PDB file of C-alpha atoms in Angstrom:
ATOM      1  CA  MET A   1     122.430  72.178 114.835  1.00 55.00           C
ATOM      2  CA  ILE A   2     124.895  73.653 112.165  1.00 56.00           C
ATOM      3  CA  THR A   3     123.084  76.769 111.055  1.00 67.00           C
ATOM      4  CA  ASN A   4     125.772  79.805 108.574  1.00 91.00           C
ATOM      5  CA  PHE A   5     125.956  83.217 110.516  1.00 93.00           C
ATOM      6  CA  ASP A   6     126.302  85.112 106.980  1.00 93.00           C
ATOM      7  CA  LYS A   7     124.987  83.021 103.780  1.00 95.00           C
ATOM      8  CA  ASP A   8     121.100  83.680 106.074  1.00 96.00           C
ATOM      9  CA  LEU A   9     122.387  86.739 106.421  1.00 96.00           C
ATOM     10  CA  GLN A  10     122.490  87.431 102.528  1.00 96.00           C
ATOM     11  CA  ALA A  11     119.417  85.702 102.517  1.00 97.00           C
ATOM     12  CA  VAL A  12     117.198  87.856 104.797  1.00 98.00           C
ATOM     13  CA  ASP A  13     119.018  91.183 102.938  1.00 97.00           C
ATOM     14  CA  HIS A  14     117.391  89.811 100.120  1.00 98.00           C
ATOM     15  CA  LEU A  15     114.438  88.382 101.960  1.00 98.00           C
ATOM     16  CA  TYR A  16     113.411  92.105 102.807  1.00 99.00           C
ATOM     17  CA  SER A  17     114.396  93.152  99.000  1.00 98.00           C
ATOM     18  CA  GLU A  18     111.802  91.349  98.165  1.00 98.00           C
ATOM     19  CA  ILE A  19     109.168  93.005 101.280  1.00 98.00           C
ATOM     20  CA  GLU A  20     110.471  96.284  99.929  1.00 98.00           C
ATOM     21  CA  THR A  21     109.384  95.797  96.385  1.00 97.00           C
ATOM     22  CA  LEU A  22     105.357  94.428  97.494  1.00 97.00           C
ATOM     23  CA  LEU A  23     105.470  96.984  99.099  1.00 97.00           C
ATOM     24  CA  GLU A  24     105.734  99.682  96.227  1.00 97.00           C
ATOM     25  CA  LYS A  25     102.478  97.253  94.524  1.00 95.00           C
ATOM     26  CA  PRO A  26      99.197  99.812  95.246  1.00 94.00           C
ATOM     27  CA  GLU A  27      96.953  98.737  98.408  1.00 92.00           C
ATOM     28  CA  VAL A  28      94.617  96.707  96.369  1.00 92.00           C
ATOM     29  CA  VAL A  29      97.438  94.458  95.586  1.00 93.00           C
ATOM     30  CA  LEU A  30      98.039  94.066  99.115  1.00 93.00           C
ATOM     31  CA  ARG A  31      94.384  94.130 100.136  1.00 94.00           C
ATOM     32  CA  HIS A  32      94.213  90.415  97.645  1.00 93.00           C
ATOM     33  CA  ARG A  33      93.052  87.182  99.622  1.00 92.00           C
ATOM     34  CA  HIS A  34      92.351  84.394  98.275  1.00 95.00           C
ATOM     35  CA  PRO A  35      90.518  81.481 100.674  1.00 94.00           C
ATOM     36  CA  SER A  36      92.106  78.458  98.762  1.00 95.00           C
ATOM     37  CA  ILE A  37      95.017  79.626  99.435  1.00 95.00           C
ATOM     38  CA  SER A  38      95.355  80.777 103.581  1.00 94.00           C
ATOM     39  CA  LYS A  39      92.929  83.074 105.025  1.00 93.00           C
ATOM     40  CA  TRP A  40      95.644  86.444 105.136  1.00 95.00           C
ATOM     41  CA  SER A  41      95.693  88.881 102.405  1.00 95.00           C
ATOM     42  CA  THR A  42      98.673  89.710 101.165  1.00 96.00           C
ATOM     43  CA  ASP A  43      99.651  92.846 103.250  1.00 96.00           C
ATOM     44  CA  GLU A  44      98.406  90.075 106.409  1.00 97.00           C
ATOM     45  CA  GLN A  45     101.088  88.117 105.300  1.00 97.00           C
ATOM     46  CA  ILE A  46     103.475  90.608 105.307  1.00 98.00           C
ATOM     47  CA  GLN A  47     102.247  92.272 108.289  1.00 97.00           C
ATOM     48  CA  HIS A  48     102.063  89.308 110.729  1.00 96.00           C
ATOM     49  CA  VAL A  49     105.922  88.550 108.714  1.00 97.00           C
ATOM     50  CA  LEU A  50     107.397  92.076 109.849  1.00 98.00           C
ATOM     51  CA  LEU A  51     105.321  91.638 113.648  1.00 96.00           C
ATOM     52  CA  ALA A  52     107.306  87.957 114.881  1.00 94.00           C
ATOM     53  CA  ASN A  53     110.670  89.510 112.747  1.00 96.00           C
ATOM     54  CA  ARG A  54     111.067  92.966 115.046  1.00 95.00           C
ATOM     55  CA  TRP A  55     110.829  90.548 117.730  1.00 92.00           C
ATOM     56  CA  ALA A  56     113.875  88.661 116.830  1.00 94.00           C
ATOM     57  CA  LEU A  57     115.639  91.375 115.627  1.00 97.00           C
ATOM     58  CA  SER A  58     114.637  93.579 118.106  1.00 96.00           C
ATOM     59  CA  THR A  59     116.492  90.923 121.261  1.00 93.00           C
ATOM     60  CA  MET A  60     118.660  90.167 118.829  1.00 94.00           C
ATOM     61  CA  VAL A  61     120.099  93.476 119.209  1.00 95.00           C
ATOM     62  CA  SER A  62     119.785  94.003 122.758  1.00 93.00           C
ATOM     63  CA  MET A  63     121.910  90.521 122.873  1.00 91.00           C
ATOM     64  CA  LEU A  64     124.340  93.438 120.147  1.00 91.00           C
ATOM     65  CA  ARG A  65     123.985  95.643 123.277  1.00 89.00           C
ATOM     66  CA  ASP A  66     123.814  93.969 126.330  1.00 82.00           C
ATOM     67  CA  GLY A  67     125.221  90.576 125.844  1.00 69.00           C
ATOM     68  CA  GLU A  68     125.568  89.575 129.266  1.00 63.00           C
ATOM     69  CA  GLU A  69     121.357  90.214 130.863  1.00 67.00           C
ATOM     70  CA  PHE A  70     120.802  87.159 129.129  1.00 76.00           C
ATOM     71  CA  SER A  71     120.714  83.512 129.602  1.00 81.00           C
ATOM     72  CA  GLU A  72     123.465  80.429 128.330  1.00 80.00           C
ATOM     73  CA  SER A  73     121.229  78.729 129.508  1.00 82.00           C
ATOM     74  CA  GLY A  74     118.285  77.147 127.280  1.00 87.00           C
ATOM     75  CA  ARG A  75     118.054  74.962 124.368  1.00 90.00           C
ATOM     76  CA  LEU A  76     116.388  74.702 121.383  1.00 91.00           C
ATOM     77  CA  LYS A  77     112.664  72.361 121.547  1.00 91.00           C
ATOM     78  CA  PRO A  78     113.118  69.410 118.578  1.00 92.00           C
ATOM     79  CA  LEU A  79     110.447  70.712 116.834  1.00 90.00           C
ATOM     80  CA  GLY A  80     112.837  74.687 117.263  1.00 91.00           C
ATOM     81  CA  VAL A  81     115.806  72.103 115.476  1.00 91.00           C
ATOM     82  CA  LEU A  82     113.287  70.077 112.914  1.00 90.00           C
ATOM     83  CA  PHE A  83     112.404  73.738 111.988  1.00 90.00           C
ATOM     84  CA  LEU A  84     115.807  75.205 111.485  1.00 92.00           C
ATOM     85  CA  GLY A  85     117.902  72.281 110.505  1.00 90.00           C
ATOM     86  CA  PHE A  86     115.498  71.174 107.470  1.00 90.00           C
ATOM     87  CA  GLY A  87     114.957  74.759 106.891  1.00 90.00           C
ATOM     88  CA  ALA A  88     111.070  74.631 106.270  1.00 87.00           C
ATOM     89  CA  ILE A  89     107.717  75.567 108.064  1.00 87.00           C
ATOM     90  CA  PRO A  90     104.649  72.616 107.385  1.00 80.00           C
ATOM     91  CA  ARG A  91     101.837  74.766 105.297  1.00 84.00           C
ATOM     92  CA  GLY A  92      98.757  75.194 108.019  1.00 77.00           C
ATOM     93  CA  ARG A  93     100.506  73.239 110.517  1.00 71.00           C
ATOM     94  CA  GLY A  94     101.355  76.927 113.066  1.00 74.00           C
ATOM     95  CA  LYS A  95      99.608  79.098 115.215  1.00 81.00           C
ATOM     96  CA  ALA A  96     101.033  82.659 114.585  1.00 81.00           C
ATOM     97  CA  PRO A  97     101.187  83.775 118.259  1.00 78.00           C
ATOM     98  CA  ALA A  98      99.014  86.652 119.939  1.00 82.00           C
ATOM     99  CA  ALA A  99     101.878  88.283 119.899  1.00 84.00           C
ATOM    100  CA  ALA A 100     102.129  88.440 114.959  1.00 88.00           C
ATOM    101  CA  LYS A 101      99.045  87.797 114.378  1.00 91.00           C
ATOM    102  CA  PRO A 102      97.772  90.809 112.153  1.00 92.00           C
ATOM    103  CA  SER A 103      95.583  93.778 112.483  1.00 91.00           C
ATOM    104  CA  ALA A 104      92.712  95.259 110.534  1.00 85.00           C
ATOM    105  CA  GLU A 105      94.036  98.657 111.417  1.00 90.00           C
ATOM    106  CA  ALA A 106      97.463  99.000 110.223  1.00 91.00           C
ATOM    107  CA  THR A 107      97.840 100.613 107.291  1.00 94.00           C
ATOM    108  CA  LEU A 108     100.744 100.416 104.224  1.00 95.00           C
ATOM    109  CA  SER A 109     102.152 102.842 105.246  1.00 96.00           C
ATOM    110  CA  ASP A 110     103.099 100.702 109.131  1.00 96.00           C
ATOM    111  CA  LEU A 111     103.743  98.542 106.949  1.00 97.00           C
ATOM    112  CA  LYS A 112     107.039 100.229 105.471  1.00 98.00           C
ATOM    113  CA  VAL A 113     108.225 102.086 108.453  1.00 98.00           C
ATOM    114  CA  ASN A 114     108.270  98.546 110.460  1.00 97.00           C
ATOM    115  CA  HIS A 115     110.263  97.468 107.349  1.00 98.00           C
ATOM    116  CA  ARG A 116     112.744 100.680 107.137  1.00 98.00           C
ATOM    117  CA  GLN A 117     113.023  99.991 111.050  1.00 98.00           C
ATOM    118  CA  GLN A 118     113.908  96.644 110.764  1.00 98.00           C
ATOM    119  CA  ARG A 119     115.896  96.981 108.217  1.00 98.00           C
ATOM    120  CA  GLY A 120     117.993  99.573 110.579  1.00 98.00           C
ATOM    121  CA  TYR A 121     117.854  96.486 112.495  1.00 98.00           C
ATOM    122  CA  LEU A 122     119.989  94.518 110.111  1.00 98.00           C
ATOM    123  CA  LYS A 123     122.500  96.551 109.331  1.00 98.00           C
ATOM    124  CA  LYS A 124     123.514  97.141 113.430  1.00 97.00           C
ATOM    125  CA  ILE A 125     123.203  93.196 112.861  1.00 97.00           C
ATOM    126  CA  ARG A 126     125.998  93.312 109.232  1.00 96.00           C
ATOM    127  CA  GLU A 127     128.447  95.547 111.610  1.00 96.00           C
ATOM    128  CA  ASN A 128     128.675  93.395 114.830  1.00 95.00           C
ATOM    129  CA  GLN A 129     127.874  89.929 112.835  1.00 92.00           C
ATOM    130  CA  ASP A 130     131.092  88.858 114.180  1.00 92.00           C
ATOM    131  CA  LEU A 131     130.447  89.175 117.565  1.00 91.00           C
ATOM    132  CA  ALA A 132     126.566  88.533 117.000  1.00 91.00           C
ATOM    133  CA  ARG A 133     127.961  85.205 114.939  1.00 89.00           C
ATOM    134  CA  SER A 134     130.521  84.651 118.240  1.00 88.00           C
ATOM    135  CA  LEU A 135     127.722  85.424 120.679  1.00 87.00           C
ATOM    136  CA  ARG A 136     125.893  81.904 123.448  1.00 86.00           C
ATOM    137  CA  THR A 137     123.436  83.808 124.981  1.00 88.00           C
ATOM    138  CA  ARG A 138     119.787  82.945 123.782  1.00 90.00           C
ATOM    139  CA  PHE A 139     116.862  84.502 123.554  1.00 89.00           C
ATOM    140  CA  GLN A 140     113.129  82.253 124.322  1.00 87.00           C
ATOM    141  CA  HIS A 141     110.962  81.544 120.625  1.00 88.00           C
ATOM    142  CA  PRO A 142     107.271  80.632 122.058  1.00 85.00           C
ATOM    143  CA  ILE A 143     107.337  77.574 120.298  1.00 87.00           C
ATOM    144  CA  LEU A 144     110.395  77.082 118.946  1.00 91.00           C
ATOM    145  CA  GLY A 145     113.215  76.712 122.449  1.00 91.00           C
ATOM    146  CA  ASP A 146     116.445  79.072 122.944  1.00 92.00           C
ATOM    147  CA  PHE A 147     117.571  81.037 119.705  1.00 93.00           C
ATOM    148  CA  THR A 148     121.196  81.524 120.096  1.00 91.00           C
ATOM    149  CA  PRO A 149     121.538  85.114 116.939  1.00 93.00           C
ATOM    150  CA  SER A 150     122.397  81.980 114.482  1.00 93.00           C
ATOM    151  CA  HIS A 151     119.312  81.005 116.011  1.00 93.00           C
ATOM    152  CA  GLY A 152     117.125  83.404 114.919  1.00 94.00           C
ATOM    153  CA  LEU A 153     119.142  84.631 111.820  1.00 96.00           C
ATOM    154  CA  ARG A 154     118.239  81.520 110.652  1.00 96.00           C
ATOM    155  CA  PHE A 155     113.910  81.625 111.921  1.00 95.00           C
ATOM    156  CA  VAL A 156     114.555  85.541 110.748  1.00 97.00           C
ATOM    157  CA  ARG A 157     114.824  84.007 107.001  1.00 97.00           C
ATOM    158  CA  VAL A 158     112.439  80.663 106.677  1.00 96.00           C
ATOM    159  CA  HIS A 159     110.263  82.424 108.525  1.00 96.00           C
ATOM    160  CA  THR A 160     109.706  84.977 105.469  1.00 98.00           C
ATOM    161  CA  ARG A 161     110.869  82.793 102.796  1.00 98.00           C
ATOM    162  CA  HIS A 162     107.663  80.609 103.646  1.00 96.00           C
ATOM    163  CA  HIS A 163     104.892  82.917 104.002  1.00 96.00           C
ATOM    164  CA  LEU A 164     106.855  85.386 101.126  1.00 98.00           C
ATOM    165  CA  LYS A 165     105.530  81.354  98.977  1.00 97.00           C
ATOM    166  CA  ILE A 166     102.163  81.575 100.086  1.00 97.00           C
ATOM    167  CA  VAL A 167     102.470  86.124  99.208  1.00 97.00           C
ATOM    168  CA  ASN A 168     103.583  85.246  95.646  1.00 97.00           C
ATOM    169  CA  GLU A 169     101.290  82.645  94.892  1.00 96.00           C
ATOM    170  CA  ILE A 170      97.865  84.605  96.157  1.00 96.00           C
ATOM    171  CA  LEU A 171      99.670  87.597  94.069  1.00 96.00           C
ATOM    172  CA  ALA A 172      99.229  85.317  91.110  1.00 94.00           C
ATOM    173  CA  THR A 173      95.842  85.048  91.323  1.00 93.00           C
ATOM    174  CA  VAL A 174      95.432  88.580  91.092  1.00 84.00           C
ATOM    175  CA  GLU A 175      97.087  88.807  87.900  1.00 65.00           C
ATOM    176  CA  THR A 176      95.532  85.670  86.242  1.00 58.00           C
ATOM    177  CA  ALA A 177      91.972  87.328  87.699  1.00 51.00           C
TER     178      ALA A 177
END
């Protein structure tokens, strides 16, 4: 599978800037939901993205630090090849793993802290991108198979873009209401 680490890293940086802008919106806007678009509200979409991405990004940072502790065996499952190869997720097809499901107790402050932490992970990845790009060790995604850091970064890009499209659709209904 062809991935472009540098392009994916740049795109993820841009997507995280979009999230930062969204997190500055009033809480009442972020709590808005539109059931015909998604069962999750805008802030739940963002929370889900941050939960799933935190796992991927923190694991990638661990790989940079402790690469030899990870296995080089394993491969992407066919669904992972499709998902990462096409760079898109079909709407309404997947179920979030329990660890990435939004919590009603999460606050806007929690989301901002999680976002800042992940910006730190991205900084570490950027500072070590030659190593990250070259690592062949893998970590396991519960549905898509075993990721190299390049696959992990592509996942973060595709997954974030997918949910930000949904967020923007929901927000468009707020602005017209």
